[in-house]
Amino acid sequence: MSDPLQLRLPPGDASDAPTTQLARRVFLSRATGVSLGALALGELLPTRGAHGSEGTPPNGAVAHSVLDSVRQHFAPTARRVIFLTQSGGPSQLELYDHKPGLAEWAGKELPESVRQGQRLTTMTASQKQLILPARSEFRQCGESGATVSDWLPQTQRVADELCFVKSMFTDQINHAPAMTRFLTGNQIPGRPSAGAWASYGLGSENRDLPDYLVLISKMQRPSDQPLYDHYWGSGFLPSRHQGVKLRNARDPVLYLRDPEGVPRELRQQMLAGLGELNTLRHQQTGDPEILTRIRQYELAFRMQTSVPDLMDLREESEATFRLYGPDSRRAGSYAANCILARRLAERGVRFIQLFHPDWDHHKHLASWCTARCRDTDQASAALITDLKQRGLLDDTLVIWGGEFGRGVAGQG
């Protein structure tokens, strides 16, 4: 059903060509005056305005929101999301989900009445399922009394700012399908990611930066598991809603820098001419991706100024670096990326996603898991504290989690 329709367009849509190939999605959009996706989303999401309140968005931005006219069930609080994605399956039993009753079952085989025929991976199918209690110690923290592992001493200090969700479930036993389901709602790639939906539904608060930015930790050793682009992809939504990856390199965004020897004025003229050609092509075909391309060229030109300013951490105070820890001075570290996440939040970026890999601990659980905790504990807690000090925590949703945790049986 993906073949284009042969359609004669009305005058003005294509001045010279009597017949133009028109994609079905474009035809339906023109025929109904609104996209089917916008109609469907309007039934699902509440809004009063693209920014949760009336008025002009900050930084002179124009919000591109499909939700402006949808009746709202309640006044939204969060204006942005920072998603601290821990890739590999951080063990909830060692970190947040205290199960003291497992101690009396230590070393015993997992009863079939508990497993109930659940699938096992090929890695563990031939092993005995021997119950392994938590390797860490826990303590109750703050006024809430939340139990948090001693492997996360800094997180313990901000426990009263946290909400622990212990009811999540997945039917995926392998990392990539589980992460795909976690971030897109389906284990098969091709659906929009959570950040893409936020961009599509809520628009932007900063015209000089993308709605959705992705930062990946630079690890001390190569990670065993890849991070696929579809984790932050736009799926069937326009491609401008996909996440833009900020790299820890000389060029944080690829192909953003002007070619050597090309003056900025000439580059601007080239982009203007390219925009005119793309506009003409859009008039002929009605392909919405051409409009996306035009916007992306314009955004890329503005990002030549906004991105270097964003990435320059020299203006951060010594107190900030002490708060986030010594690793925060190393470009590409999780701690440095947490500082960038706060800077992006200050600049009105709608969805900020950090990926920190290597939480896949089938063996050496105590040593490997504590290493990842050292990577992330201080910086994660510092981000909460920093946002609160700057008045941003009240309207920022910070999420920490991975595609799944571990079962009660050990594997090595």
Coordinates of N, CA and C in Angstrom, one line a residue, residues 340-349 392:
L340 N 25.8 19.1 30.8 CA 25.2 19.5 29.5 C 23.7 19.4 29.5
A341 N 23.2 18.3 30.1 CA 21.7 18.1 30.2 C 21.1 19.3 30.9
R342 N 21.7 19.7 32.0 CA 21.1 20.9 32.7 C 21.2 22.2 31.8
R343 N 22.3 22.3 31.1 CA 22.5 23.5 30.2 C 21.4 23.5 29.1
L344 N 21.1 22.3 28.6 CA 20.1 22.2 27.6 C 18.7 22.5 28.1
A345 N 18.5 22.0 29.4 CA 17.2 22.3 30.0 C 17.0 23.8 30.2
E346 N 18.1 24.5 30.6 CA 18.0 25.9 30.7 C 17.7 26.6 29.4
R347 N 18.1 26.0 28.3 CA 17.9 26.6 27.0 C 16.6 26.2 26.3
G348 N 15.8 25.5 27.0 CA 14.5 25.2 26.5 C 14.4 24.0 25.6
V349 N 15.4 23.1 25.6 CA 15.3 21.8 24.8 C 14.2 20.9 25.5
L392 N 14.5 24.7 38.3 CA 14.1 23.9 37.1 C 13.5 22.6 37.5

